[in-house]
Coordinates of C-alpha atoms in Angstrom, one line a residue:
X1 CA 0.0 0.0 0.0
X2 CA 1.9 3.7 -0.7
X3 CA 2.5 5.5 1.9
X4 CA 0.1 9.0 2.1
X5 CA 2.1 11.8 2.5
X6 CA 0.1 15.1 4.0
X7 CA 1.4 17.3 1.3
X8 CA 1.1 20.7 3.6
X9 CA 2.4 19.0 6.7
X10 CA 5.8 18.0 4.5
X11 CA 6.3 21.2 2.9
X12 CA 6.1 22.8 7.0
X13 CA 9.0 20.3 7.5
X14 CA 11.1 21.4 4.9
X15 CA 10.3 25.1 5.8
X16 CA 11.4 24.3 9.2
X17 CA 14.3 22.4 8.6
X18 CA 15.5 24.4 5.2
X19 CA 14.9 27.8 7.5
X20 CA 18.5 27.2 9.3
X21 CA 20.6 26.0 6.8
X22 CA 20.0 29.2 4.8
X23 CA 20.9 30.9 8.2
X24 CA 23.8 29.5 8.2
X25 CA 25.0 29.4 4.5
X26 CA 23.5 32.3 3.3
X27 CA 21.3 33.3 0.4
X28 CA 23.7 33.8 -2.9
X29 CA 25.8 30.9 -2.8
X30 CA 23.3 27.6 -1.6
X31 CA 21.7 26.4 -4.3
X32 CA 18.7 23.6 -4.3
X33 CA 21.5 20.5 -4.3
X34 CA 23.3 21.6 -1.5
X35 CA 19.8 22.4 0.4
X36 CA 18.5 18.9 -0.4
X37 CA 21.8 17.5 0.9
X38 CA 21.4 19.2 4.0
X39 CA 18.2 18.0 4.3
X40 CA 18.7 14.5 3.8
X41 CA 16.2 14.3 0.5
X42 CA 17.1 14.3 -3.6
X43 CA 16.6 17.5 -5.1
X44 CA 14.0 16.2 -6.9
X45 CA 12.1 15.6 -4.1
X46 CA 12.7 19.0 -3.1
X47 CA 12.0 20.2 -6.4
X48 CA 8.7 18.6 -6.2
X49 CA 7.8 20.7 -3.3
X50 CA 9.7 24.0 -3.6
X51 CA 10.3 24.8 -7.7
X52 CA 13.1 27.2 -6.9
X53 CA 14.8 28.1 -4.2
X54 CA 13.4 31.8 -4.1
X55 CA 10.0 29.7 -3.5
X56 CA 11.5 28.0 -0.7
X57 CA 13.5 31.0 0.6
X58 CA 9.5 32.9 0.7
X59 CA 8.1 30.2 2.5
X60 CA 11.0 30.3 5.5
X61 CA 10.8 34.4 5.5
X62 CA 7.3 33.5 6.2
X63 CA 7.8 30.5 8.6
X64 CA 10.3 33.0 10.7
X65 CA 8.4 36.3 10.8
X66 CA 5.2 34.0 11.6
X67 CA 7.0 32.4 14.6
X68 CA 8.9 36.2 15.4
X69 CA 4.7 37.2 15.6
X70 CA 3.5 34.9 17.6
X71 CA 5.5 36.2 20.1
X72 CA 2.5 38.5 21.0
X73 CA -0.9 36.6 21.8
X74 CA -2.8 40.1 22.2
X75 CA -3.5 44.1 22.0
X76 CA -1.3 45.3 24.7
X77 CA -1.8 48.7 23.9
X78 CA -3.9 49.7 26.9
X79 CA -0.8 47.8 29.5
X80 CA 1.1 49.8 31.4
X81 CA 4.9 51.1 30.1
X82 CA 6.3 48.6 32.0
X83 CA 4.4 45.6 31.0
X84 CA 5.0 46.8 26.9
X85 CA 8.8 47.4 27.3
X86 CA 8.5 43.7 29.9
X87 CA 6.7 42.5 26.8
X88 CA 9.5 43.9 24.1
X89 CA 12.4 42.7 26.0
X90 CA 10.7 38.8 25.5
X91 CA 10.3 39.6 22.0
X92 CA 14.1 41.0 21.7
X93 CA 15.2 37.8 23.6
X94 CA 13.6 35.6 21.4
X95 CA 14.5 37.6 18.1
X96 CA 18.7 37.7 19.1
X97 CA 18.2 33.7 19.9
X98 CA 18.7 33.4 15.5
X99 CA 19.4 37.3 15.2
X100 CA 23.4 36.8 13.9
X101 CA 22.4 33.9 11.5
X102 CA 19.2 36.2 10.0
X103 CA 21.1 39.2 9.7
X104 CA 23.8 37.9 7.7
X105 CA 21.4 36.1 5.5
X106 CA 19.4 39.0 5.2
X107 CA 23.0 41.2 3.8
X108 CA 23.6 38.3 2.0
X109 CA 20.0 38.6 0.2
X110 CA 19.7 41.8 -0.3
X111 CA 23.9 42.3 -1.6
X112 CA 23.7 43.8 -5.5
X113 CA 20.1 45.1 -5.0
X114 CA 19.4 48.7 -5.3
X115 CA 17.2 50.2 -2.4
X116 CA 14.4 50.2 -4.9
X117 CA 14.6 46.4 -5.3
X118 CA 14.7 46.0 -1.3
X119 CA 11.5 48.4 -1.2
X120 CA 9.7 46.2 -3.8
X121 CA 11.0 43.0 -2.4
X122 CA 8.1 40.6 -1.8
X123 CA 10.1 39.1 1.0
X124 CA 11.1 42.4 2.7
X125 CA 7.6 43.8 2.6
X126 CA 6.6 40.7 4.1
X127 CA 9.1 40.8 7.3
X128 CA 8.5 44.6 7.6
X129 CA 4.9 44.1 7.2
X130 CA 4.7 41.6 10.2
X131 CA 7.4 42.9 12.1
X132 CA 5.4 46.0 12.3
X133 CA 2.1 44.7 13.1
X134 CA 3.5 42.6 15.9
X135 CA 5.4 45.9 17.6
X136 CA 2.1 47.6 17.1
X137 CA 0.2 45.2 18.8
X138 CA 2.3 46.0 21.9
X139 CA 2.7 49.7 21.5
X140 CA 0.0 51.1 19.2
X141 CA 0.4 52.0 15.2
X142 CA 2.1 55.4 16.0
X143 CA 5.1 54.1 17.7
X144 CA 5.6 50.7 16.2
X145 CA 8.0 51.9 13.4
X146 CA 10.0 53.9 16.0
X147 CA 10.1 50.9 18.7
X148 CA 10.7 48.4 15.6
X149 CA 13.7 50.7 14.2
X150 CA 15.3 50.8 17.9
X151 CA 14.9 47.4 18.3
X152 CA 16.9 46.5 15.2
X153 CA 19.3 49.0 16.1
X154 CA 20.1 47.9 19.5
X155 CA 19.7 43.8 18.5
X156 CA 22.7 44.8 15.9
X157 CA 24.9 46.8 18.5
X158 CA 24.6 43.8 20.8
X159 CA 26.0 41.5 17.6
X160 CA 28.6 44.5 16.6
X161 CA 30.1 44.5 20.2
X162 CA 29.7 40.9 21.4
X163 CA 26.8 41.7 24.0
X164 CA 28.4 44.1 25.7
X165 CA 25.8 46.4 25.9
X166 CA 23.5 45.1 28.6
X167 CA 20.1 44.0 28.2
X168 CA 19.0 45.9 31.3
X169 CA 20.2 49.2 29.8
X170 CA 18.6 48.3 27.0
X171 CA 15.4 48.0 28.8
X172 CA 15.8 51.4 30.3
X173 CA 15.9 52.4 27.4
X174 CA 13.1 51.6 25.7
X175 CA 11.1 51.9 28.5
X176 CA 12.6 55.9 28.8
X177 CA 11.5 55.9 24.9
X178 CA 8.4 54.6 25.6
X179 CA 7.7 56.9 28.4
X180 CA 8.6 60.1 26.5
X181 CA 6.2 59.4 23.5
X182 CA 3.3 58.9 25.7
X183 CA 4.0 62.0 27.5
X184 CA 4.7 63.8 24.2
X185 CA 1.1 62.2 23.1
X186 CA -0.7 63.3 26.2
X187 CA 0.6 66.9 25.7
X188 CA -1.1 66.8 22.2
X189 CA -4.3 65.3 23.0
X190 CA -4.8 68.1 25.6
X191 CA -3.9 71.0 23.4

C-alpha cells in the first residue's frame, strides 16, 4: 500500500528544517542541491515541493516572521509602560536567539540590489509588514515603526560589540523611549 504523505504538513518540514541552513550558508551561494543535501532528500524531491529556491526561501521568510509574531498573543496597547517594554524585551530575547544567523542572510539577500529592489521586495515587505504589526500590537500604530527601528538598532549593537551592551540598559531604554512618546502624546491630545 503507498504511503500518504500530507502534502502541507511536509512542505512545514522542509520550511522548518530548510529555514537554518540558509541561516547559516547564506542566500547567494546555496543552491537547491546543497539544500537537499542538508536535508537528507534528492533534489528532486525537493523540487517537487519547492520549484526554486526563491519559492522556498519565501516560504521560510514566512515561517520565521510567523513564529517572530506569535510572540505576541494580544492588543497590549492599553498595558502599562512597563508591561510593553516587559513585553519587548521577551520579543528581543527571542529575536537575538537566531538574530546573527538572519542578519547575515538578510545582507547576504539583499547584496547587489538597489534600495528600490529591497523596497519592492516581496520578502522584505513581508518581514517589515509583520514585524510592524507585531510591535504595534504591543505599543499602538504610532510608535511601532520607532520601537521596531530601535529594536533592530540595539539587536545589531549587541551582535557588533559581542553583547556588551547590557540587556537591562537596553530595557531602560526603551522603556525611557516609551515613556517620552506617551508624555509627548498626552501633551497633544490636551492642546
Amino acid at each position: 500500500m503507498p504511503k500518504i504523505v500530507d502534502h502541507e504538513e511536509y512542505r512545514r518540514t522542509i520550511v522548518e528544517k530548510a529555514t537554518p541552513v540558509f541561516s547559516a550558508h547564506g542566500f547567494n551561494g546555496l543552491g537547491m542541491r546543497q539544500i537537499a543535501q542538508e536535508l537528507g532528500m534528492s533534489k528532486s524531491a525537493l523540487y517537487h515541493y519547492f520549484p526554486s529556491k526563491d519559492e522556498l526561501f519565501a516560504a521560510c521568510t514566512e515561517f520565521v516572521v510567523e513564529r517572530d509574531g506569535a510572540l505576541v498573543e494580544a492588543d497590549m496597547t492599553a498595558a502599562t509602560t512597563r508591561e510593553k517594554t516587559a513585553v519587548l524585551m521577551e520579543v528581543f530575547g527571542e529575536i537575538e536567539k537566531g538574530f546573527q544567523g538572519e542578519a547575515f542572510l538578510l545582507l547576504d539577500y539583499m547584496r547587489g540590489k538597489s534600495h528600490r529592489e529591497v523596497a519592492r521586495d516581496k520578502n522584505m515587505k513581508l518581514a517589515n509588514k509583520r514585524y510592524l504589526e507585531m510591535i504595534a500590537a504591543i505599543v499602538g500604530k504610532a510608535d511601532a515603526a520607532k520601537v521596531l527601528t530601535f529594536m533592530l538598532g540595539a539587536l545589531m549593537q549587541r551582535l557588533l560589540d559581542g553583547r556588551r551592551t547590557r540587556l537591562s540598559d537596553i530595557e531602560l531604554w526603551l522603556r525611557e523611549t516609551l515613556e517620552a512618546h506617551e508624555t509627548l502624546r498626552t501633551k497633544r491630545e490636551s492642546i
